[in-house]
Every structure is written in C-alpha cells, then in structure tokens.
C-alpha cells in the first residue's frame, strides 16, 4: 500500500482544529480525504524480539544514581536562585529603583525557579513511576520502597496509582477498560443520534446542516478551549485521584484512589491502599509543618509552585500521549494488548521551542514523552535503556508502515488537541475522535491478513484462506464482511 505522511490540516470544516500527528504513517483516501491508520497485526513477540537484550536489564545502583542526580539538580537550582536573590536583585534596584520593577524582578526570578525545579522534579516523578512498573531494580521490595518514598514526597498514593496504572497499561485505548483519558461518546455528550442519511459514521461526509447542529451543541470557542486546558493542566491530576476525572466512566460516581473499597482495587490490595494513604498524610503533615515553621509563602515558593508544575507536566505529557485525532480507540472485538500499546504517540517535550529545549525536556524528564510507545510495549525497561530500545522498536514498526510520532508536546499542542478531539461514536470496534463539526481526521484500515489468530474475534472468517497479502481493507469493508 502506498503511503505518505499527512501535513497538518487547516481546512475550516473538514478537519476544523484537527492536526495530523507528524507521523502516524498514513494515506489519504481521495474520495473522503481521511487519513488511514493501519490497525497493527503484530504479535507481542514481534515487538519484543527487536529490542536488544541488555535493554531489559535493571540496576538498583544505576537507577539510584539518577535519583541522586535529580536531587542534586534541585539543590543547585535552589542555591542559584537564592544567590541571585541576594546578589543580582540589588543590582537591578540600582538601575531600576522603582518598587514595581524590583517586585517584578523578584517574581520573575522565583517563577523561573518554579519552572526549572518543576521540570526536574517531574524527572523524580518519572523514576517513582518506574518503581511502580518494577523497572527500578530486580528487587520488588526495593522498587516498592523507593517508589513509596518518592511518590509520597510528591503527594501521590504510590500503590493506589501503581495498581490503576497497571490496568491502564493492560487496556490502553480500550473504550470500556482503560483508566484515563477515555473519550466521551456521542450519547454521553447528549448529541442527536447519528442519522446515516445526513451524517457519516466515519466523519468524512457530513452535511452542512449536521455540522451546524453539532457546532451549536458542542461549541468550540478559543476561549473555552484555552480555559479548559488551563483547568486540566492545573487541577486534572488531583481531580483524577480524588474523583476519577477523565477516568473510566463505567466506574461508580466518586470513585477515587484513596478508598480501599474502591472498585479500582481488589480486596487483597487494601493494605497497599492504606499504606499509600499514610504516605499522602505524611506529605500533608510535612507541608503543614513547613508552613508553620517557615511561613506559607515560603513553603509555596520553594515547594508548592514547583509541585504544581509537576502536576501540569504530568497531565500535559500523558494527555498528549493518548489523545490525538490520528489515534484509534478500540472496543472489545478489535482490541488486544499490542494494539492498545500502539495507540499511543512519542512526542518531544518542549520540542516546539527548538532543539535546545527539546533536549532539556527529554533529558530532565528521562524521556518519558519521547519513548512512550516503547514504554507501553514493555514497561519494565528502565529509562536509561529506553532510548536505544525505542529506536529499535521504531525501526521494526516502520517496516510495517507504522510511525507513531506526534507533534512536539507543549501548551499549543494541548490547545489544538482539545479543539480537535471532542467525542467518538457510540458504535464501531475502532473509533477516532471527531471535532465540533462532527468531522474526523482519520479512519482505520486492516491489513488483508497477517495471521489467522488475529481474526478469531470475527463472527465468520474471510472466505479466502489466511495469507500475507500487504493490501489493506477499509474498516467499513471489514465490518461488512464481519456481518455476513
């Protein structure tokens, strides 16, 4: 199948606000102008066998060095800021004696500190996250002990999130089983039912009347999109932990990560949940003590605002890894682990600001955004091997026509994605986001057949025997064959 990459679309109504990811390898079907996503038919063995064996090795010593390094960087950033406050700000006052200018300089200095410290602390968050995946060392005890300490220090219930996050990895992109960033459906938004006479399940050919109705029902103003983005980046992470915001909507109302009886957890895991709660209570106690000892303002300046940056980076990174108009979401008949793992994107954190910031973003956060597809294929690979392993995996995927690299991760991309990804249809085994006009940017195609086992979910197999034909069947044709 001939393929070409898509350029970001600026067409007002056909793909309003929808940007094609720089590179989900895709073709454009002339009659409907939709990109096509080749639904993977690779086995887990296919994906893992291409990764060098040494990439699976985990070292407690080497991982600990990164923890020490990140703490060292935080110390340097704090000391440098205090030095600048004591020595550089007085010089500013000599040139700009106005009180407003001195105040602005002081706020700018500590804002820069918060930004830098938050980025480094996100790297510590990433290492704690690796502990939950048992990627920190060969020892489960060391992994869980280190993970509990690091995540508790960042206000995260370690075991509670470790458990729900493992479910996310097992069911990534599954409409009914994934744990976070699950798309809303047409009916959940209260939109009119899809009428095949005037609407298109694929989101390619939608009448002007329907587009107008959808726009009126959903809305898509720049202000609302930007406001939603700010709220999500600021409060999204704690709200997910406290009330399952953006999580699996089949869960009961007020599902949270702190209640041992929560539907997220099994009864035998209650001890781990309580231990996680203890860690968060100790964290809260530490913040209260620091506020009383040094003052609330000092606590927020030194710890609180960098902490908010960590939460913001976490949401930005994970949202963009799993949300894009070019990424599929699956329902049970079409889902398997490999497809879920390959329904994510690698993105350069801060890449939109140039190569220096792209390097800093990847270096300080240990490549969590740049090697995410590899992380979903095998989450036990530590970050210091992930770069090499990701390169090997990308080469293997490229040989199958799959390129999962998105636009650089940043605030602008969050804004674009919010406007591009409004809902998915209530029906369909493979669905893609539609925008506020009801238009989609992509559709699924299946390889003719790569193995008989991948079609076991079909009611009837294809009439002809399994082959290795490289041709692709549009998903609409595949579904028609399935119903026969």
Short mmCIF file of C-alpha atoms in Angstrom, two decimals:
data_model
loop_
_atom_site.label_atom_id
_atom_site.label_comp_id
_atom_site.label_asym_id
_atom_site.label_seq_id
_atom_site.Cartn_x
_atom_site.Cartn_y
_atom_site.Cartn_z
CA UNK A 1 0.00 0.00 0.00
CA UNK A 2 1.47 3.33 -0.98
CA UNK A 3 1.70 5.69 1.92
CA UNK A 4 2.54 9.31 2.56
CA UNK A 5 2.65 11.37 5.71
CA UNK A 6 -0.01 13.93 6.41
CA UNK A 7 0.63 17.61 6.86
CA UNK A 8 -1.41 19.42 9.50
CA UNK A 9 -4.76 20.42 8.05
CA UNK A 10 -6.12 23.94 8.17
CA UNK A 11 -9.39 23.26 6.35
CA UNK A 12 -12.10 25.06 8.26
CA UNK A 13 -14.87 22.49 8.34
CA UNK A 14 -13.46 19.23 7.09
CA UNK A 15 -10.89 18.94 9.85
CA UNK A 16 -11.54 22.05 11.90
CA UNK A 17 -8.87 22.15 14.58
CA UNK A 18 -7.65 18.66 13.74
CA UNK A 19 -3.94 18.31 13.29
CA UNK A 20 -2.50 15.17 11.80
CA UNK A 21 0.21 13.82 14.02
CA UNK A 22 3.54 14.24 12.32
CA UNK A 23 3.57 10.94 11.66
CA UNK A 24 1.25 8.26 12.11
CA UNK A 25 2.15 6.73 8.77
CA UNK A 26 -0.97 7.19 6.75
CA UNK A 27 -2.54 7.53 3.35
CA UNK A 28 -5.28 9.85 2.23
CA UNK A 29 -8.26 8.30 0.50
CA UNK A 30 -9.19 10.78 -2.24
CA UNK A 31 -12.96 10.33 -2.06
CA UNK A 32 -13.24 11.10 1.64
CA UNK A 33 -9.96 12.94 2.39
CA UNK A 34 -9.43 10.93 5.58
CA UNK A 35 -6.07 9.65 6.66
CA UNK A 36 -5.90 5.92 7.24
CA UNK A 37 -4.46 4.26 10.31
CA UNK A 38 -3.23 0.71 9.67
CA UNK A 39 -4.51 -1.34 12.60
CA UNK A 40 -1.49 -3.34 13.78
CA UNK A 41 -1.45 -7.11 13.36
CA UNK A 42 1.86 -7.64 15.16
CA UNK A 43 2.38 -10.11 17.98
CA UNK A 44 3.98 -9.30 21.31
CA UNK A 45 6.91 -11.47 20.25
CA UNK A 46 7.28 -9.38 17.09
CA UNK A 47 7.54 -6.23 19.18
CA UNK A 48 9.85 -7.51 21.90
CA UNK A 49 12.23 -9.57 19.77
CA UNK A 50 13.62 -6.48 18.03
CA UNK A 51 14.79 -4.91 21.30
CA UNK A 52 18.43 -5.61 22.34
CA UNK A 53 18.57 -7.99 25.30
CA UNK A 54 20.64 -5.71 27.51
CA UNK A 55 17.84 -3.13 27.41
CA UNK A 56 15.81 -5.35 29.72
CA UNK A 57 18.48 -5.24 32.45
CA UNK A 58 17.60 -3.26 35.59
CA UNK A 59 20.12 -1.93 38.08
CA UNK A 60 19.24 -0.57 41.52
CA UNK A 61 22.61 1.21 41.68
CA UNK A 62 22.29 2.89 38.30
CA UNK A 63 18.68 3.90 38.92
CA UNK A 64 19.65 5.31 42.34
CA UNK A 65 22.33 7.45 40.72
CA UNK A 66 19.60 9.19 38.72
CA UNK A 67 17.65 9.88 41.91
CA UNK A 68 20.74 11.44 43.48
CA UNK A 69 21.41 13.40 40.31
CA UNK A 70 17.90 14.85 40.23
CA UNK A 71 18.09 15.83 43.89
CA UNK A 72 21.47 17.44 43.20
CA UNK A 73 19.96 19.45 40.33
CA UNK A 74 17.13 20.62 42.57
CA UNK A 75 19.64 21.75 45.16
CA UNK A 76 21.71 23.61 42.56
CA UNK A 77 18.62 25.36 41.19
CA UNK A 78 17.55 26.44 44.68
CA UNK A 79 21.04 27.64 45.67
CA UNK A 80 21.45 29.52 42.39
CA UNK A 81 18.11 31.23 42.92
CA UNK A 82 18.98 32.27 46.47
CA UNK A 83 22.34 33.56 45.26
CA UNK A 84 20.67 35.59 42.52
CA UNK A 85 18.16 36.93 45.03
CA UNK A 86 20.94 38.12 47.33
CA UNK A 87 23.37 39.41 44.70
CA UNK A 88 21.62 40.06 41.38
CA UNK A 89 18.39 41.68 42.54
CA UNK A 90 20.16 44.52 44.39
CA UNK A 91 21.91 45.41 41.14
CA UNK A 92 18.55 45.51 39.41
CA UNK A 93 17.46 48.02 42.05
CA UNK A 94 20.43 50.24 41.15
CA UNK A 95 19.30 50.54 37.54
CA UNK A 96 15.56 50.37 38.18
CA UNK A 97 14.84 51.96 41.55
CA UNK A 98 11.07 51.82 41.05
CA UNK A 99 9.48 49.45 43.60
CA UNK A 100 7.31 47.90 40.89
CA UNK A 101 10.39 46.97 38.83
CA UNK A 102 12.10 45.37 41.83
CA UNK A 103 8.97 43.41 42.69
CA UNK A 104 8.62 42.24 39.10
CA UNK A 105 12.25 41.10 39.06
CA UNK A 106 11.77 39.16 42.30
CA UNK A 107 8.66 37.42 40.99
CA UNK A 108 10.35 36.64 37.68
CA UNK A 109 13.32 35.07 39.47
CA UNK A 110 11.18 32.77 41.59
CA UNK A 111 8.90 31.98 38.67
CA UNK A 112 11.96 30.79 36.76
CA UNK A 113 12.95 28.72 39.79
CA UNK A 114 9.49 27.13 39.95
CA UNK A 115 9.58 26.26 36.25
CA UNK A 116 13.06 24.72 36.36
CA UNK A 117 12.54 22.90 39.67
CA UNK A 118 9.19 21.58 38.47
CA UNK A 119 10.75 20.14 35.33
CA UNK A 120 13.49 18.39 37.32
CA UNK A 121 11.01 17.14 39.92
CA UNK A 122 8.98 15.66 37.08
CA UNK A 123 12.03 13.52 36.41
CA UNK A 124 11.83 12.27 40.01
CA UNK A 125 8.15 11.55 39.43
CA UNK A 126 9.12 9.50 36.36
CA UNK A 127 11.59 7.42 38.37
CA UNK A 128 8.94 6.77 41.03
CA UNK A 129 6.61 5.72 38.21
CA UNK A 130 9.27 3.28 37.01
CA UNK A 131 9.36 1.80 40.51
CA UNK A 132 5.67 1.01 40.13
CA UNK A 133 6.46 -0.85 36.92
CA UNK A 134 9.27 -2.77 38.68
CA UNK A 135 11.77 -1.14 36.31
CA UNK A 136 13.92 0.47 39.01
CA UNK A 137 15.68 -2.75 40.04
CA UNK A 138 15.39 -6.52 40.09
CA UNK A 139 14.06 -6.38 43.66
CA UNK A 140 10.33 -5.90 44.21
CA UNK A 141 10.99 -4.70 47.77
CA UNK A 142 13.47 -2.03 46.62
CA UNK A 143 11.14 -0.94 43.85
CA UNK A 144 8.13 -0.53 46.12
CA UNK A 145 10.11 1.06 48.97
CA UNK A 146 11.77 3.63 46.70
CA UNK A 147 8.55 4.25 44.79
CA UNK A 148 6.57 4.81 48.01
CA UNK A 149 9.13 7.33 49.30
CA UNK A 150 9.46 9.29 46.06
CA UNK A 151 5.80 9.33 45.16
CA UNK A 152 4.69 10.15 48.71
CA UNK A 153 7.07 13.12 48.62
CA UNK A 154 5.11 14.35 45.60
CA UNK A 155 1.67 13.74 47.09
CA UNK A 156 0.98 10.58 45.08
CA UNK A 157 -0.63 7.48 46.66
CA UNK A 158 2.03 5.11 45.36
CA UNK A 159 0.37 1.68 45.44
CA UNK A 160 -3.08 3.03 44.60
CA UNK A 161 -1.84 4.65 41.44
CA UNK A 162 0.52 1.76 40.67
CA UNK A 163 -2.48 -0.59 40.59
CA UNK A 164 -4.72 1.61 38.45
CA UNK A 165 -1.83 2.47 36.17
CA UNK A 166 -1.15 -1.22 35.58
CA UNK A 167 -4.77 -1.54 34.45
CA UNK A 168 -4.22 1.35 32.09
CA UNK A 169 -1.25 -0.42 30.54
CA UNK A 170 -3.19 -3.65 30.16
CA UNK A 171 -6.10 -1.90 28.42
CA UNK A 172 -4.66 1.20 26.76
CA UNK A 173 -7.09 2.63 24.24
CA UNK A 174 -9.92 0.29 25.30
CA UNK A 175 -13.18 2.22 25.45
CA UNK A 176 -14.57 0.20 28.37
CA UNK A 177 -11.46 -0.82 30.31
CA UNK A 178 -8.86 1.94 30.02
CA UNK A 179 -8.41 4.02 33.15
CA UNK A 180 -7.71 7.55 31.96
CA UNK A 181 -8.36 9.94 29.06
CA UNK A 182 -11.28 7.80 27.91
CA UNK A 183 -13.13 9.62 25.10
CA UNK A 184 -16.70 10.76 25.60
CA UNK A 185 -19.19 9.28 23.18
CA UNK A 186 -21.89 10.99 21.14
CA UNK A 187 -24.62 9.91 23.56
CA UNK A 188 -22.62 10.92 26.64
CA UNK A 189 -22.42 14.45 25.25
CA UNK A 190 -26.18 14.44 24.69
CA UNK A 191 -25.80 14.87 20.93
CA UNK A 192 -28.52 13.81 18.47
CA UNK A 193 -28.28 10.15 17.39
CA UNK A 194 -26.32 9.55 14.22
CA UNK A 195 -28.54 9.62 11.13
CA UNK A 196 -26.87 7.78 8.22
CA UNK A 197 -28.94 9.81 5.76
CA UNK A 198 -27.28 13.08 6.71
CA UNK A 199 -24.30 12.06 8.80
CA UNK A 200 -21.33 9.76 8.32
CA UNK A 201 -20.12 7.26 10.95
CA UNK A 202 -16.56 7.78 9.69
CA UNK A 203 -16.88 11.55 9.95
CA UNK A 204 -15.88 12.18 6.35
CA UNK A 205 -19.06 13.26 4.54
CA UNK A 206 -21.21 15.29 6.90
CA UNK A 207 -23.90 17.65 5.64
CA UNK A 208 -23.72 21.37 6.36
CA UNK A 209 -26.93 21.10 8.35
CA UNK A 210 -25.47 18.45 10.64
CA UNK A 211 -22.19 20.35 11.03
CA UNK A 212 -24.14 23.41 12.10
CA UNK A 213 -26.18 21.41 14.61
CA UNK A 214 -23.06 19.80 16.03
CA UNK A 215 -21.33 23.15 16.38
CA UNK A 216 -24.32 24.60 18.20
CA UNK A 217 -24.48 21.61 20.56
CA UNK A 218 -20.76 21.29 21.32
CA UNK A 219 -19.26 24.72 20.77
CA UNK A 220 -15.58 25.26 20.17
CA UNK A 221 -14.58 28.79 21.03
CA UNK A 222 -10.87 29.53 21.51
CA UNK A 223 -11.60 30.92 24.97
CA UNK A 224 -13.41 27.80 26.16
CA UNK A 225 -10.69 25.53 24.77
CA UNK A 226 -7.93 27.57 26.40
CA UNK A 227 -9.82 27.74 29.70
CA UNK A 228 -10.40 24.01 29.71
CA UNK A 229 -6.72 23.45 29.01
CA UNK A 230 -5.65 25.64 31.93
CA UNK A 231 -8.07 23.90 34.30
CA UNK A 232 -6.98 20.48 33.13
CA UNK A 233 -3.27 21.23 33.48
CA UNK A 234 -3.77 22.80 36.92
CA UNK A 235 -6.31 20.53 38.57
CA UNK A 236 -6.54 17.48 36.31
CA UNK A 237 -4.14 15.25 38.24
CA UNK A 238 -5.54 15.72 41.77
CA UNK A 239 -9.11 15.55 40.43
CA UNK A 240 -8.32 12.23 38.77
CA UNK A 241 -7.07 10.85 42.08
CA UNK A 242 -9.91 12.31 44.13
CA UNK A 243 -12.92 11.83 41.85
CA UNK A 244 -11.81 9.91 38.76
CA UNK A 245 -11.95 12.95 36.46
CA UNK A 246 -11.27 11.90 32.83
CA UNK A 247 -11.14 8.31 34.06
CA UNK A 248 -13.20 5.24 33.21
CA UNK A 249 -16.83 6.40 33.22
CA UNK A 250 -18.24 2.94 33.88
CA UNK A 251 -16.95 3.30 37.45
CA UNK A 252 -19.40 4.47 40.14
CA UNK A 253 -19.61 8.16 40.92
CA UNK A 254 -16.94 9.48 43.31
CA UNK A 255 -14.56 6.61 42.58
CA UNK A 256 -11.17 7.59 43.99
CA UNK A 257 -7.65 6.35 44.69
CA UNK A 258 -7.79 6.65 48.48
CA UNK A 259 -10.62 4.33 49.49
CA UNK A 260 -9.55 0.68 49.93
CA UNK A 261 -13.03 -0.50 48.92
CA UNK A 262 -12.88 1.47 45.63
CA UNK A 263 -13.91 -0.51 42.55
CA UNK A 264 -10.41 0.08 41.18
CA UNK A 265 -8.88 -2.29 43.74
CA UNK A 266 -9.24 -5.94 44.72
CA UNK A 267 -9.95 -6.79 48.38
CA UNK A 268 -6.47 -8.25 48.94
CA UNK A 269 -4.91 -4.91 47.96
CA UNK A 270 -6.47 -2.93 50.81
CA UNK A 271 -3.25 -3.00 52.85
CA UNK A 272 -1.33 -1.37 49.99
CA UNK A 273 -4.01 1.31 49.65
CA UNK A 274 -3.83 2.14 53.35
CA UNK A 275 -0.03 2.35 53.16
CA UNK A 276 -0.39 4.74 50.22
CA UNK A 277 -2.83 6.88 52.20
CA UNK A 278 -0.36 7.02 55.08
CA UNK A 279 2.28 8.33 52.70
CA UNK A 280 -0.03 11.11 51.48
CA UNK A 281 -1.00 12.01 55.08
CA UNK A 282 2.69 12.30 55.97
CA UNK A 283 3.15 14.54 52.94
CA UNK A 284 0.29 16.79 54.04
CA UNK A 285 1.74 16.88 57.54
CA UNK A 286 5.09 17.91 56.11
CA UNK A 287 3.51 20.78 54.19
CA UNK A 288 1.66 21.97 57.30
CA UNK A 289 4.85 21.80 59.38
CA UNK A 290 6.86 23.69 56.74
CA UNK A 291 4.17 26.36 56.53
CA UNK A 292 4.19 26.84 60.30
CA UNK A 293 7.97 26.79 60.58
CA UNK A 294 8.94 28.89 57.56
CA UNK A 295 5.70 30.56 56.53
CA UNK A 296 3.08 29.54 53.97
CA UNK A 297 4.52 31.87 51.35
CA UNK A 298 7.98 30.35 51.66
CA UNK A 299 6.59 26.83 51.50
CA UNK A 300 4.67 27.62 48.33
CA UNK A 301 7.63 29.42 46.76
CA UNK A 302 10.14 26.65 47.44
CA UNK A 303 7.91 23.57 47.11
CA UNK A 304 4.29 24.42 46.27
CA UNK A 305 4.67 26.08 42.90
CA UNK A 306 7.22 23.56 41.58
CA UNK A 307 4.78 20.87 42.75
CA UNK A 308 2.02 22.47 40.65
CA UNK A 309 4.39 22.45 37.68
CA UNK A 310 4.99 18.72 38.19
CA UNK A 311 1.24 18.10 38.09
CA UNK A 312 0.95 20.25 34.98
CA UNK A 313 3.74 18.46 33.14
CA UNK A 314 2.29 15.09 34.11
CA UNK A 315 -1.12 15.93 32.66
CA UNK A 316 0.32 17.58 29.55
CA UNK A 317 2.59 14.63 28.79
CA UNK A 318 0.04 11.89 29.36
CA UNK A 319 -2.84 13.75 27.70
CA UNK A 320 -0.85 14.25 24.50
CA UNK A 321 0.49 10.70 24.54
CA UNK A 322 -3.01 9.27 24.43
CA UNK A 323 -5.17 11.92 22.78
CA UNK A 324 -4.94 12.81 19.10
CA UNK A 325 -7.33 12.74 16.13
CA UNK A 326 -4.99 10.25 14.44
CA UNK A 327 -5.06 7.70 17.28
CA UNK A 328 -7.65 4.90 17.43
CA UNK A 329 -9.69 3.74 20.39
CA UNK A 330 -10.91 0.17 20.44
CA UNK A 331 -13.89 -1.77 21.65
CA UNK A 332 -13.59 -5.38 22.74
CA UNK A 333 -13.93 -7.20 19.37
CA UNK A 334 -10.95 -5.37 17.87
CA UNK A 335 -8.78 -4.93 20.96
CA UNK A 336 -5.65 -6.75 22.01
CA UNK A 337 -2.67 -5.69 24.12
CA UNK A 338 -0.44 -4.91 21.16
CA UNK A 339 -2.98 -2.66 19.51
CA UNK A 340 -3.52 -0.81 22.75
CA UNK A 341 0.21 -0.33 23.25
CA UNK A 342 0.48 1.03 19.71
CA UNK A 343 -2.38 3.50 20.16
CA UNK A 344 -0.01 6.00 21.78
CA UNK A 345 2.44 8.59 20.48
CA UNK A 346 6.03 9.59 21.10
CA UNK A 347 6.42 13.36 21.31
CA UNK A 348 9.34 15.68 22.02
CA UNK A 349 8.61 17.54 25.23
CA UNK A 350 9.28 21.26 24.62
CA UNK A 351 10.35 20.38 21.08
CA UNK A 352 8.34 23.26 19.68
CA UNK A 353 10.70 25.72 21.38
CA UNK A 354 13.73 24.49 19.45
CA UNK A 355 16.40 21.78 19.72
CA UNK A 356 17.91 23.03 22.98
CA UNK A 357 14.60 22.93 24.82
CA UNK A 358 13.77 19.61 23.17
CA UNK A 359 17.00 18.17 24.58
CA UNK A 360 16.31 19.66 28.02
CA UNK A 361 12.76 18.34 28.07
CA UNK A 362 13.84 14.81 27.26
CA UNK A 363 16.94 14.86 29.47
CA UNK A 364 15.32 16.28 32.60
CA UNK A 365 12.21 14.08 32.41
CA UNK A 366 14.13 10.93 31.43
CA UNK A 367 12.49 10.56 28.03
CA UNK A 368 9.03 9.77 29.35
CA UNK A 369 7.41 11.64 26.46
CA UNK A 370 9.93 10.69 23.78
CA UNK A 371 9.91 6.91 24.39
CA UNK A 372 6.30 6.36 25.41
CA UNK A 373 5.34 3.83 22.74
CA UNK A 374 8.23 1.62 23.84
CA UNK A 375 7.14 2.08 27.45
CA UNK A 376 3.71 0.67 26.61
CA UNK A 377 5.19 -2.27 24.74
CA UNK A 378 7.41 -3.16 27.72
CA UNK A 379 7.10 -1.07 30.87
CA UNK A 380 9.92 -2.88 32.72
CA UNK A 381 12.62 -1.34 30.55
CA UNK A 382 14.33 1.41 32.62
CA UNK A 383 14.56 4.90 31.19
CA UNK A 384 18.33 4.75 30.64
CA UNK A 385 17.81 1.87 28.19
CA UNK A 386 14.56 3.20 26.76
CA UNK A 387 16.18 5.46 24.18
CA UNK A 388 18.05 2.62 22.49
CA UNK A 389 15.10 0.24 22.83
CA UNK A 390 12.73 2.83 21.37
CA UNK A 391 14.95 3.28 18.32
CA UNK A 392 14.94 -0.47 17.70
CA UNK A 393 11.16 -0.65 18.13
CA UNK A 394 10.59 2.30 15.78
CA UNK A 395 12.62 0.57 13.08
CA UNK A 396 10.52 -2.58 13.46
CA UNK A 397 7.26 -0.64 13.35
CA UNK A 398 8.39 1.40 10.35
CA UNK A 399 8.95 -1.83 8.43
CA UNK A 400 5.22 -2.49 8.92
CA UNK A 401 4.23 1.01 7.87
CA UNK A 402 3.61 2.27 11.41
CA UNK A 403 5.13 5.56 12.56
CA UNK A 404 3.84 6.74 15.93
CA UNK A 405 5.42 10.14 16.38
CA UNK A 406 3.32 13.17 17.18
CA UNK A 407 3.93 16.89 17.06
CA UNK A 408 6.10 18.31 19.89
CA UNK A 409 4.44 18.34 23.29
CA UNK A 410 3.63 21.79 24.60
CA UNK A 411 0.82 24.13 25.54
CA UNK A 412 -0.05 24.96 21.93
CA UNK A 413 -0.46 21.29 21.13
CA UNK A 414 -2.75 20.82 24.13
CA UNK A 415 -4.94 23.65 22.82
CA UNK A 416 -5.05 22.19 19.30
CA UNK A 417 -5.84 18.71 20.59
CA UNK A 418 -8.67 19.92 22.81
CA UNK A 419 -10.28 21.55 19.79
CA UNK A 420 -9.71 18.50 17.56
CA UNK A 421 -10.90 15.77 19.94
CA UNK A 422 -14.48 16.21 21.14
CA UNK A 423 -16.15 12.79 21.01
CA UNK A 424 -16.26 9.35 19.40
CA UNK A 425 -19.22 7.41 18.06
CA UNK A 426 -21.23 5.04 20.25
CA UNK A 427 -20.78 2.20 17.78
CA UNK A 428 -17.80 0.78 15.96
CA UNK A 429 -14.99 -1.53 17.00
CA UNK A 430 -12.35 1.06 16.04
CA UNK A 431 -13.24 4.71 16.54
CA UNK A 432 -11.47 8.03 16.11
CA UNK A 433 -12.12 11.40 17.63
CA UNK A 434 -14.39 13.87 15.86
CA UNK A 435 -14.28 17.63 16.21
CA UNK A 436 -17.07 20.10 17.00
CA UNK A 437 -18.37 19.82 13.42
CA UNK A 438 -18.64 16.04 13.67
CA UNK A 439 -15.71 15.64 11.29
CA UNK A 440 -12.94 13.09 11.79
CA UNK A 441 -9.36 13.23 10.54
CA UNK A 442 -8.64 9.51 10.28
CA UNK A 443 -10.16 6.08 9.73
CA UNK A 444 -8.92 2.55 10.30
CA UNK A 445 -7.78 0.05 7.71
CA UNK A 446 -6.86 -3.57 8.32
CA UNK A 447 -4.08 -5.46 6.65
CA UNK A 448 -5.66 -8.11 4.43
CA UNK A 449 -4.45 -10.82 6.84
CA UNK A 450 -1.18 -11.42 8.61
CA UNK A 451 -2.24 -14.31 10.80
CA UNK A 452 -5.39 -16.34 11.31
CA UNK A 453 -5.30 -15.78 15.07
CA UNK A 454 -5.84 -12.04 14.72
CA UNK A 455 -9.29 -12.65 13.23
CA UNK A 456 -10.62 -15.00 15.88
CA UNK A 457 -12.95 -12.23 17.08
CA UNK A 458 -14.80 -12.23 13.73
CA UNK A 459 -18.15 -13.98 13.51
CA UNK A 460 -17.03 -15.55 10.23
CA UNK A 461 -13.54 -15.60 8.77
CA UNK A 462 -12.80 -14.20 5.35
CA UNK A 463 -13.78 -16.51 2.51
CA UNK A 464 -10.24 -16.91 1.32
CA UNK A 465 -7.53 -18.52 3.45
CA UNK A 466 -5.10 -16.52 5.56
CA UNK A 467 -2.27 -15.05 3.53
CA UNK A 468 0.39 -12.42 3.94
CA UNK A 469 -1.06 -10.01 1.41
CA UNK A 470 0.08 -6.43 2.15
CA UNK A 471 -3.13 -4.89 0.82
CA UNK A 472 -5.46 -3.15 3.24
CA UNK A 473 -9.21 -3.28 3.70
CA UNK A 474 -11.02 -0.11 4.80
CA UNK A 475 -12.64 -0.71 8.16
CA UNK A 476 -16.11 -0.19 6.68
CA UNK A 477 -15.49 -3.10 4.28
CA UNK A 478 -14.11 -5.23 7.08
CA UNK A 479 -17.19 -4.63 9.21
CA UNK A 480 -19.44 -5.51 6.25
CA UNK A 481 -17.62 -8.81 5.85
CA UNK A 482 -17.89 -9.42 9.58
CA UNK A 483 -21.68 -9.13 9.49
CA UNK A 484 -22.06 -11.70 6.69
#
